[in-house]
Amino acid sequence: MNILGIESSCDETAAAVVVDGRHVLSSVVTSQVDVHALFGGVVPEIAAREHLKVIDEIVQQALDTAKLTMDDIDAIAVTQGPGLIGALLVGVAYAKGLALSSGKPLVPVDHVEAHIHGALLGVDTAAQAIYPCLALVVSGGHCNLYVMESPTKLTLVGHSIDDACGECFDKVAKLLGLSYPGGPKIERLAQGGHPEAVPMPKMIAQKSRIEFSYSGLKTYMVNLLHKEQQMSDERKRDICAAFQDAAFDQIVRKLVSALEQYPHMKSVLIAGGVSANQRFREHMQRAIKIPQYFPALKYCSDNAAMIAAYGYHQFKQGAQPAHGRWDAYSRAHRPTAH
Ligand code: KG4
Ligand code: ZN
């Protein structure tokens, strides 16, 4: 089944064609990062206007790269939220129009849950024992932990009670004079640093609480960097290395205790922008003893292949999406559940 995915929730406009939720025929992503760099963060109104400029071309490119036309597409999956409302509106309105004009069904998809499917692109899920699993999304806006019984049956069992992990990376990067998005720049600087050279706080030490918190670490970093305005490059590298280890330590500890609470889990899926970090992957691989799946680097940050993949599972199953109705935007026939 060929699914066309469309994504416009933040500052990336993306379209992709994915077969059976797994084989990516095309994945086109264009980033607005240079436009927003001037402002030190994403400006919602500008993001919406930039999506509008390119969305038609990006969708066409995705179809062309896949060597398909709309006639070959079985359904259109579009990010319906969460995200910047004006930015989402562009993708949803475009997808609605395309669904109406082509007569194809439209599947509204949750962006955060879709990230998880990025970790399974290219994986032969039929042959490998994946479910039930724990699924962790660590992105700019969320730090969510789910128990996943099947591709579409997810229960949120933990989340950040304040800032998200990626958001904390971006804020600390800004304090260090690094441009948005800060995560990859902190990772690069940290490579030459000594994490043990800078003491860091330990967040949410209680084992039983499966929740995440980054506002304490952020405040600690604000105070630390305020005191250290004249920093050598070496000190900067040490601070970045210590900061990222502290940020990851919390996630690893929480996952280890979640696995004690849910001992029947067969695997762990880890996705979202922060999952691109190699140090994070090393920490996880050292601490978690059951199989782990991370997305290929190009599917860690926002893309439409993950939207198409999740859309495929929802469409095939005929499941009612959590935050919308199948026929919300399209009059096309919905398949019966099987
Ligand atoms: O998933 P994503 O692309 O967008 C959202 O849905 O939020 O995540 C973006 C976030 C940003 O905060 C960015 O700084 C962070 O992911 N990020 C990283 C790395 N690459 C991206 N954080 C740490 N290390 C990285 N290598
Ligand atoms: Zn995202």
CSV table of C-alpha atoms and ligand atoms in Angstrom, one decimal:
chain,number,residue,atom,x,y,z
A,1,MET,CA,0.0,0.0,0.0
A,2,ASN,CA,1.5,3.4,-1.1
A,3,ILE,CA,1.0,6.2,1.4
A,4,LEU,CA,1.8,9.8,0.7
A,5,GLY,CA,2.9,11.6,3.9
A,6,ILE,CA,2.8,15.3,4.5
A,7,GLU,CA,4.5,17.1,7.4
A,8,SER,CA,4.4,20.9,8.3
A,9,SER,CA,4.2,21.1,12.1
A,10,CYS,CA,7.2,23.2,12.8
A,11,ASP,CA,10.1,24.5,10.6
A,12,GLU,CA,10.4,21.6,8.1
A,13,THR,CA,8.2,21.1,5.1
A,14,ALA,CA,8.3,17.5,4.2
A,15,ALA,CA,6.6,14.9,1.9
A,16,ALA,CA,7.3,11.2,1.4
A,17,VAL,CA,6.0,8.1,-0.2
A,18,VAL,CA,6.3,4.9,1.9
A,19,VAL,CA,5.2,1.4,1.0
A,20,ASP,CA,3.5,-0.8,3.6
A,21,GLY,CA,4.7,1.5,6.5
A,22,ARG,CA,8.3,0.4,6.0
A,23,HIS,CA,9.9,0.9,2.6
A,24,VAL,CA,10.7,4.5,1.8
A,25,LEU,CA,10.4,5.3,-1.9
A,26,SER,CA,11.0,9.0,-1.4
A,27,SER,CA,11.5,11.4,1.5
A,28,VAL,CA,11.9,15.1,0.7
A,29,VAL,CA,12.6,17.6,3.5
A,30,THR,CA,13.2,21.3,3.3
A,31,SER,CA,14.3,23.2,6.4
A,32,GLN,CA,13.5,26.8,7.2
A,33,VAL,CA,16.3,26.9,9.7
A,34,ASP,CA,18.2,29.7,7.9
A,35,VAL,CA,15.2,31.9,7.9
A,36,HIS,CA,14.6,31.6,11.6
A,37,ALA,CA,18.3,31.8,12.6
A,38,LEU,CA,18.1,35.6,12.5
A,39,PHE,CA,15.6,35.4,15.4
A,40,GLY,CA,17.2,32.7,17.5
A,41,GLY,CA,14.2,30.4,17.3
A,42,VAL,CA,11.2,29.5,15.2
A,43,VAL,CA,8.8,32.4,14.5
A,44,PRO,CA,5.4,30.8,14.0
A,45,GLU,CA,3.9,33.3,11.5
A,46,ILE,CA,7.0,33.1,9.3
A,47,ALA,CA,7.0,29.3,9.5
A,48,ALA,CA,3.5,29.1,8.1
A,49,ARG,CA,4.3,31.5,5.2
A,50,GLU,CA,7.4,29.5,4.3
A,51,HIS,CA,5.4,26.2,4.3
A,52,LEU,CA,3.0,27.8,1.9
A,53,LYS,CA,5.7,28.8,-0.5
A,54,VAL,CA,7.1,25.3,-1.0
A,55,ILE,CA,4.5,22.7,0.0
A,56,ASP,CA,3.2,22.0,-3.5
A,57,GLU,CA,6.7,21.6,-5.0
A,58,ILE,CA,7.8,19.3,-2.1
A,59,VAL,CA,4.8,17.0,-2.6
A,60,GLN,CA,5.4,16.9,-6.3
A,61,GLN,CA,9.1,16.1,-5.7
A,62,ALA,CA,8.2,13.2,-3.4
A,63,LEU,CA,5.9,11.7,-6.0
A,64,ASP,CA,8.5,12.3,-8.8
A,65,THR,CA,11.3,10.7,-6.8
A,66,ALA,CA,9.1,7.7,-6.1
A,67,LYS,CA,8.2,7.6,-9.8
A,68,LEU,CA,4.5,7.6,-8.9
A,69,THR,CA,1.5,9.8,-9.6
A,70,MET,CA,-1.5,10.5,-7.4
A,71,ASP,CA,-3.2,7.6,-9.2
A,72,ASP,CA,-0.8,5.2,-7.5
A,73,ILE,CA,-1.4,6.5,-4.0
A,74,ASP,CA,-3.7,4.6,-1.7
A,75,ALA,CA,-4.1,7.3,1.0
A,76,ILE,CA,-2.7,10.6,2.2
A,77,ALA,CA,-1.4,10.9,5.8
A,78,VAL,CA,-0.9,14.4,7.2
A,79,THR,CA,0.4,15.7,10.5
A,80,GLN,CA,-2.6,17.1,12.3
A,81,GLY,CA,-0.8,18.1,15.5
A,82,PRO,CA,0.8,18.9,17.9
A,83,GLY,CA,2.7,21.8,16.4
A,84,LEU,CA,2.5,25.5,15.5
A,85,ILE,CA,-1.1,26.1,14.6
A,86,GLY,CA,-0.5,28.2,11.5
A,87,ALA,CA,2.2,25.8,10.2
A,88,LEU,CA,-0.1,22.8,10.7
A,89,LEU,CA,-2.9,24.5,9.0
A,90,VAL,CA,-0.9,24.8,5.8
A,91,GLY,CA,-0.2,21.0,5.6
A,92,VAL,CA,-3.7,20.0,6.6
A,93,ALA,CA,-5.4,22.5,4.2
A,94,TYR,CA,-3.1,21.3,1.4
A,95,ALA,CA,-3.7,17.6,2.2
A,96,LYS,CA,-7.5,18.2,2.4
A,97,GLY,CA,-7.5,19.8,-1.0
A,98,LEU,CA,-5.4,17.0,-2.5
A,99,ALA,CA,-7.6,14.4,-0.9
A,100,LEU,CA,-10.8,16.0,-2.3
A,101,SER,CA,-9.4,16.5,-5.8
A,102,SER,CA,-7.8,13.0,-6.1
A,103,GLY,CA,-10.6,11.1,-4.3
A,104,LYS,CA,-8.1,9.6,-1.9
A,105,PRO,CA,-8.7,9.0,1.8
A,106,LEU,CA,-7.0,11.3,4.3
A,107,VAL,CA,-5.5,10.0,7.5
A,108,PRO,CA,-4.8,12.6,10.3
A,109,VAL,CA,-1.6,11.6,12.2
A,110,ASP,CA,-0.2,12.6,15.6
A,111,HIS,CA,3.3,14.0,15.1
A,112,VAL,CA,4.8,12.8,18.4
A,113,GLU,CA,3.6,9.3,18.1
A,114,ALA,CA,4.7,9.2,14.4
A,115,HIS,CA,8.3,9.9,15.5
A,116,ILE,CA,8.4,6.3,16.9
A,117,HIS,CA,7.6,4.9,13.5
A,118,GLY,CA,10.8,6.6,12.2
A,119,ALA,CA,12.7,4.0,14.3
A,120,LEU,CA,11.0,1.1,12.4
A,121,LEU,CA,11.5,2.4,8.8
A,122,GLY,CA,13.4,-0.4,7.0
A,123,VAL,CA,13.0,-2.8,9.9
A,124,ASP,CA,11.3,-6.1,9.1
A,125,THR,CA,8.8,-5.8,11.9
A,126,ALA,CA,7.0,-9.1,10.9
A,127,ALA,CA,10.1,-11.1,11.4
A,128,GLN,CA,11.3,-9.6,14.6
A,129,ALA,CA,9.7,-9.6,18.0
A,130,ILE,CA,9.1,-5.9,18.6
A,131,TYR,CA,5.8,-5.7,20.5
A,132,PRO,CA,5.0,-5.1,23.3
A,133,CYS,CA,7.7,-2.5,23.7
A,134,LEU,CA,8.6,0.8,25.4
A,135,ALA,CA,8.8,3.7,23.0
A,136,LEU,CA,10.6,7.0,23.9
A,137,VAL,CA,10.3,10.2,21.9
A,138,VAL,CA,12.9,12.8,22.8
A,139,SER,CA,12.4,15.9,20.7
A,140,GLY,CA,12.3,19.7,20.9
A,141,GLY,CA,8.8,19.8,22.3
A,142,HIS,CA,8.4,16.4,24.0
A,143,CYS,CA,10.0,13.8,26.2
A,144,ASN,CA,7.3,11.1,26.1
A,145,LEU,CA,7.5,7.4,27.1
A,146,TYR,CA,4.8,5.0,25.8
A,147,VAL,CA,4.0,1.4,26.3
A,148,MET,CA,3.2,0.1,22.8
A,149,GLU,CA,1.2,-3.0,22.3
A,150,SER,CA,1.0,-2.7,18.5
A,151,PRO,CA,1.9,-0.1,15.8
A,152,THR,CA,-1.3,1.8,16.7
A,153,LYS,CA,-1.9,0.9,20.4
A,154,LEU,CA,0.0,3.3,22.6
A,155,THR,CA,-0.4,4.3,26.2
A,156,LEU,CA,1.5,7.3,27.5
A,157,VAL,CA,3.2,6.2,30.8
A,158,GLY,CA,5.6,9.1,31.3
A,159,HIS,CA,6.4,12.6,30.1
A,160,SER,CA,8.3,15.7,31.0
A,161,ILE,CA,6.6,17.7,33.7
A,162,ASP,CA,8.2,20.9,32.5
A,163,ASP,CA,10.7,21.5,29.7
A,164,ALA,CA,11.5,18.9,27.0
A,165,CYS,CA,15.0,17.6,26.6
A,166,GLY,CA,15.6,19.1,23.1
A,167,GLU,CA,14.3,22.5,24.3
A,168,CYS,CA,16.8,22.4,27.1
A,169,PHE,CA,19.6,21.7,24.6
A,170,ASP,CA,18.4,24.7,22.5
A,171,LYS,CA,18.3,27.0,25.5
A,172,VAL,CA,21.7,26.1,26.8
A,173,ALA,CA,23.1,26.4,23.3
A,174,LYS,CA,21.7,29.9,23.0
A,175,LEU,CA,23.4,30.9,26.3
A,176,LEU,CA,26.7,29.6,24.9
A,177,GLY,CA,26.2,31.8,21.8
A,178,LEU,CA,25.4,28.8,19.5
A,179,SER,CA,22.7,29.0,16.8
A,180,TYR,CA,19.4,27.2,16.7
A,181,PRO,CA,19.0,24.2,16.7
A,182,GLY,CA,21.5,23.8,19.5
A,183,GLY,CA,21.5,20.1,20.1
A,184,PRO,CA,23.9,19.1,17.2
A,185,LYS,CA,26.3,22.0,18.1
A,186,ILE,CA,26.4,21.0,21.8
A,187,GLU,CA,27.1,17.4,20.7
A,188,ARG,CA,30.0,18.5,18.5
A,189,LEU,CA,31.6,20.7,21.2
A,190,ALA,CA,31.1,18.0,23.8
A,191,GLN,CA,33.2,15.5,21.7
A,192,GLY,CA,36.5,17.1,23.0
A,193,GLY,CA,35.3,17.6,26.6
A,194,HIS,CA,35.7,15.9,29.9
A,195,PRO,CA,32.2,15.4,31.5
A,196,GLU,CA,33.6,14.6,35.0
A,197,ALA,CA,35.3,18.1,35.0
A,198,VAL,CA,32.0,19.9,35.8
A,199,PRO,CA,29.7,18.8,38.6
A,200,MET,CA,26.0,18.5,37.5
A,201,PRO,CA,22.8,18.0,39.4
A,202,LYS,CA,21.0,14.7,39.4
A,203,MET,CA,17.3,15.1,38.3
A,204,ILE,CA,14.4,13.2,39.7
A,205,ALA,CA,16.3,10.7,41.7
A,206,GLN,CA,13.2,8.8,42.9
A,207,LYS,CA,13.1,5.5,41.0
A,208,SER,CA,9.4,5.0,41.1
A,209,ARG,CA,8.5,8.2,39.3
A,210,ILE,CA,8.5,7.7,35.5
A,211,GLU,CA,8.6,11.3,34.6
A,212,PHE,CA,11.2,13.7,33.2
A,213,SER,CA,12.2,17.2,34.1
A,214,TYR,CA,14.6,19.6,32.5
A,215,SER,CA,13.8,23.0,34.1
A,216,GLY,CA,16.1,22.3,37.0
A,217,LEU,CA,19.0,21.4,34.7
A,218,LYS,CA,18.3,24.5,32.6
A,219,THR,CA,18.3,26.8,35.7
A,220,TYR,CA,21.5,25.2,36.9
A,221,MET,CA,23.1,25.9,33.5
A,222,VAL,CA,21.8,29.5,33.4
A,223,ASN,CA,23.5,30.1,36.8
A,224,LEU,CA,26.7,28.3,35.8
A,225,LEU,CA,27.1,30.2,32.6
A,226,HIS,CA,26.2,33.5,34.2
A,227,LYS,CA,29.2,33.0,36.6
A,228,GLU,CA,31.5,31.9,33.8
A,229,GLN,CA,31.3,34.6,31.2
A,230,GLN,CA,35.0,34.4,30.1
A,231,MET,CA,35.3,30.8,29.3
A,232,SER,CA,38.2,29.1,27.5
A,233,ASP,CA,37.3,26.8,24.6
A,234,GLU,CA,38.4,23.9,26.7
A,235,ARG,CA,36.1,24.8,29.6
A,236,LYS,CA,33.2,25.2,27.1
A,237,ARG,CA,33.8,21.7,25.8
A,238,ASP,CA,33.9,20.3,29.3
A,239,ILE,CA,30.6,22.1,30.2
A,240,CYS,CA,28.9,20.8,27.0
A,241,ALA,CA,30.1,17.2,27.8
A,242,ALA,CA,28.9,17.4,31.4
A,243,PHE,CA,25.6,19.0,30.4
A,244,GLN,CA,24.7,16.4,27.8
A,245,ASP,CA,25.7,13.5,30.1
A,246,ALA,CA,23.4,14.9,32.8
A,247,ALA,CA,20.6,15.3,30.3
A,248,PHE,CA,21.0,11.7,29.1
A,249,ASP,CA,21.6,10.2,32.6
A,250,GLN,CA,18.0,11.1,33.6
A,251,ILE,CA,16.5,9.4,30.5
A,252,VAL,CA,18.6,6.3,30.9
A,253,ARG,CA,17.8,5.9,34.6
A,254,LYS,CA,14.1,6.4,33.9
A,255,LEU,CA,14.1,3.8,31.1
A,256,VAL,CA,15.9,1.2,33.3
A,257,SER,CA,13.3,1.6,36.0
A,258,ALA,CA,10.4,1.6,33.5
A,259,LEU,CA,11.8,-1.8,32.2
A,260,GLU,CA,11.7,-3.0,35.8
A,261,GLN,CA,8.0,-2.0,36.0
A,262,TYR,CA,7.2,-3.4,32.6
A,263,PRO,CA,9.4,-6.6,32.5
A,264,HIS,CA,7.5,-8.2,29.6
A,265,MET,CA,8.7,-5.6,27.1
A,266,LYS,CA,10.5,-7.1,24.1
A,267,SER,CA,12.3,-4.1,22.8
A,268,VAL,CA,12.8,-0.3,23.2
A,269,LEU,CA,12.2,2.2,20.4
A,270,ILE,CA,13.9,5.5,20.7
A,271,ALA,CA,13.1,8.4,18.3
A,272,GLY,CA,12.9,12.2,18.0
A,273,GLY,CA,15.5,14.8,17.2
A,274,VAL,CA,17.7,14.2,20.3
A,275,SER,CA,18.0,10.5,19.3
A,276,ALA,CA,20.4,11.6,16.6
A,277,ASN,CA,23.0,12.2,19.4
A,278,GLN,CA,25.7,9.5,19.3
A,279,ARG,CA,26.6,9.9,23.0
A,280,PHE,CA,22.9,9.3,23.9
A,281,ARG,CA,22.9,6.1,21.8
A,282,GLU,CA,26.1,4.9,23.6
A,283,HIS,CA,24.5,5.6,27.0
A,284,MET,CA,21.4,3.6,26.0
A,285,GLN,CA,23.2,0.8,24.5
A,286,ARG,CA,25.3,0.3,27.6
A,287,ALA,CA,22.4,0.4,30.0
A,288,ILE,CA,19.6,-1.4,28.2
A,289,LYS,CA,19.9,-5.1,27.6
A,290,ILE,CA,17.0,-5.8,25.3
A,291,PRO,CA,16.9,-5.0,21.6
A,292,GLN,CA,16.8,-1.2,20.8
A,293,TYR,CA,15.8,0.5,17.6
A,294,PHE,CA,16.9,4.0,16.7
A,295,PRO,CA,15.9,5.8,13.4
A,296,ALA,CA,18.5,6.3,10.7
A,297,LEU,CA,19.9,9.8,11.3
A,298,LYS,CA,17.8,11.4,8.5
A,299,TYR,CA,14.6,10.1,10.2
A,300,CYS,CA,15.4,11.4,13.7
A,301,SER,CA,14.4,14.9,13.0
A,302,ASP,CA,11.1,15.9,11.4
A,303,ASN,CA,10.3,14.1,8.2
A,304,ALA,CA,7.2,12.9,6.3
A,305,ALA,CA,8.3,9.2,6.0
A,306,MET,CA,7.4,8.7,9.7
A,307,ILE,CA,4.0,10.3,9.0
A,308,ALA,CA,3.4,8.0,6.1
A,309,ALA,CA,4.4,5.0,8.1
A,310,TYR,CA,2.1,5.7,11.0
A,311,GLY,CA,-0.6,6.7,8.6
A,312,TYR,CA,-0.3,3.3,6.9
A,313,HIS,CA,-0.9,1.4,10.2
A,314,GLN,CA,-3.9,3.6,11.1
A,315,PHE,CA,-5.4,3.3,7.7
A,316,LYS,CA,-4.9,-0.5,7.4
A,317,GLN,CA,-6.3,-1.1,10.8
A,318,GLY,CA,-9.2,1.3,10.4
A,319,ALA,CA,-8.4,2.6,13.8
A,320,GLN,CA,-10.0,5.7,15.1
A,321,PRO,CA,-7.2,8.2,15.6
A,322,ALA,CA,-6.9,9.6,19.1
A,323,HIS,CA,-7.4,13.3,18.1
A,324,GLY,CA,-9.6,13.3,15.1
A,325,ARG,CA,-12.0,11.4,12.8
A,326,TRP,CA,-11.1,9.4,9.8
A,327,ASP,CA,-13.6,11.3,7.7
A,328,ALA,CA,-12.8,14.7,9.1
A,329,TYR,CA,-11.3,15.9,5.9
A,330,SER,CA,-12.2,13.4,3.3
A,331,ARG,CA,-15.4,11.8,1.9
A,332,ALA,CA,-13.4,8.8,0.6
A,333,HIS,CA,-14.3,5.4,1.8
A,334,ARG,CA,-12.6,4.1,5.0
A,335,PRO,CA,-11.4,0.5,4.9
A,336,THR,CA,-13.0,-1.9,7.4
A,337,ALA,CA,-10.9,-3.1,10.3
A,338,HIS,CA,-9.3,-6.6,10.0
B,1,KG4,O1,12.1,15.9,16.6
B,1,KG4,P1,12.6,17.2,16.2
B,1,KG4,O2,13.3,17.4,14.9
B,1,KG4,O3,11.5,18.3,16.3
B,1,KG4,C1,10.4,18.3,17.2
B,1,KG4,O4,9.4,17.6,16.9
B,1,KG4,O5,10.6,18.9,18.2
B,1,KG4,O6,13.6,17.6,17.4
B,1,KG4,C2,14.3,18.8,17.4
B,1,KG4,C3,15.2,18.9,18.6
B,1,KG4,C4,15.9,20.2,18.8
B,1,KG4,O7,15.6,20.7,20.1
B,1,KG4,C5,17.3,19.9,18.6
B,1,KG4,O8,18.2,20.7,19.3
B,1,KG4,C6,17.4,18.5,19.0
B,1,KG4,O9,16.2,17.9,18.6
B,1,KG4,N1,18.5,17.8,18.5
B,1,KG4,C7,19.6,17.3,19.2
B,1,KG4,C8,20.5,16.7,18.2
B,1,KG4,N2,19.9,16.8,17.0
B,1,KG4,C9,18.8,17.5,17.1
B,1,KG4,N3,19.8,17.3,20.5
B,1,KG4,C10,21.0,16.7,20.9
B,1,KG4,N4,21.9,16.1,20.1
B,1,KG4,C11,21.7,16.1,18.7
B,1,KG4,N5,22.6,15.6,17.9
B,2,ZN,ZN,9.2,16.3,15.6
